[in-house]
């Protein structure tokens, strides 16, 4: 019973960690795409000038 409880705690911790990392990945990808858009826009702006 104790082993099962410990296993459930570990699985719960892994699930929480995966959800947090998924949210962090979405945030990071949004940030990355924003930086990419800004980079492309500034590049086009330099080409125009």
PDB file of C-alpha atoms in Angstrom:
ATOM      1  CA  UNK A   1       0.000   0.000   0.000  1.00  0.00           C
ATOM      2  CA  UNK A   2       2.811   2.420   0.879  1.00  0.00           C
ATOM      3  CA  UNK A   3       4.643   1.611  -2.351  1.00  0.00           C
ATOM      4  CA  UNK A   4       1.451   2.280  -4.351  1.00  0.00           C
ATOM      5  CA  UNK A   5       0.984   5.621  -2.536  1.00  0.00           C
ATOM      6  CA  UNK A   6       4.567   6.601  -3.277  1.00  0.00           C
ATOM      7  CA  UNK A   7       4.111   5.663  -6.934  1.00  0.00           C
ATOM      8  CA  UNK A   8       0.939   7.773  -7.123  1.00  0.00           C
ATOM      9  CA  UNK A   9       2.801  10.752  -5.627  1.00  0.00           C
ATOM     10  CA  UNK A  10       5.601  10.376  -8.174  1.00  0.00           C
ATOM     11  CA  UNK A  11       3.128  10.110 -11.069  1.00  0.00           C
ATOM     12  CA  UNK A  12       1.254  13.167  -9.785  1.00  0.00           C
ATOM     13  CA  UNK A  13       4.498  15.147  -9.563  1.00  0.00           C
ATOM     14  CA  UNK A  14       5.421  14.105 -13.119  1.00  0.00           C
ATOM     15  CA  UNK A  15       1.971  15.133 -14.383  1.00  0.00           C
ATOM     16  CA  UNK A  16       2.237  18.563 -12.706  1.00  0.00           C
ATOM     17  CA  UNK A  17       5.767  19.035 -14.059  1.00  0.00           C
ATOM     18  CA  UNK A  18       4.690  18.107 -17.591  1.00  0.00           C
ATOM     19  CA  UNK A  19       1.753  20.555 -17.465  1.00  0.00           C
ATOM     20  CA  UNK A  20       4.036  23.340 -16.204  1.00  0.00           C
ATOM     21  CA  UNK A  21       6.658  22.610 -18.857  1.00  0.00           C
ATOM     22  CA  UNK A  22       3.904  22.546 -21.523  1.00  0.00           C
ATOM     23  CA  UNK A  23       2.676  25.998 -20.400  1.00  0.00           C
ATOM     24  CA  UNK A  24       6.286  27.223 -20.337  1.00  0.00           C
ATOM     25  CA  UNK A  25       6.849  25.825 -23.850  1.00  0.00           C
ATOM     26  CA  UNK A  26       3.777  27.699 -25.163  1.00  0.00           C
ATOM     27  CA  UNK A  27       5.040  30.895 -23.527  1.00  0.00           C
ATOM     28  CA  UNK A  28       8.514  30.313 -24.962  1.00  0.00           C
ATOM     29  CA  UNK A  29       7.188  29.598 -28.463  1.00  0.00           C
ATOM     30  CA  UNK A  30       5.030  32.758 -28.345  1.00  0.00           C
ATOM     31  CA  UNK A  31       8.080  34.738 -27.256  1.00  0.00           C
ATOM     32  CA  UNK A  32      10.198  33.109 -29.959  1.00  0.00           C
ATOM     33  CA  UNK A  33       7.662  33.834 -32.697  1.00  0.00           C
ATOM     34  CA  UNK A  34       7.335  37.449 -31.495  1.00  0.00           C
ATOM     35  CA  UNK A  35      11.128  37.853 -31.674  1.00  0.00           C
ATOM     36  CA  UNK A  36      11.134  36.267 -35.141  1.00  0.00           C
ATOM     37  CA  UNK A  37       8.394  38.636 -36.379  1.00  0.00           C
ATOM     38  CA  UNK A  38      10.256  41.659 -34.980  1.00  0.00           C
ATOM     39  CA  UNK A  39      13.464  40.419 -36.603  1.00  0.00           C
ATOM     40  CA  UNK A  40      11.786  40.013 -40.005  1.00  0.00           C
ATOM     41  CA  UNK A  41      10.112  43.435 -39.756  1.00  0.00           C
ATOM     42  CA  UNK A  42      13.364  45.172 -38.777  1.00  0.00           C
ATOM     43  CA  UNK A  43      15.151  43.361 -41.628  1.00  0.00           C
ATOM     44  CA  UNK A  44      12.534  44.558 -44.153  1.00  0.00           C
ATOM     45  CA  UNK A  45      12.774  48.060 -42.696  1.00  0.00           C
ATOM     46  CA  UNK A  46      16.565  48.036 -43.184  1.00  0.00           C
ATOM     47  CA  UNK A  47      16.125  46.856 -46.777  1.00  0.00           C
ATOM     48  CA  UNK A  48      13.639  49.682 -47.498  1.00  0.00           C
ATOM     49  CA  UNK A  49      16.020  52.329 -46.123  1.00  0.00           C
TER      50      UNK A  49
END
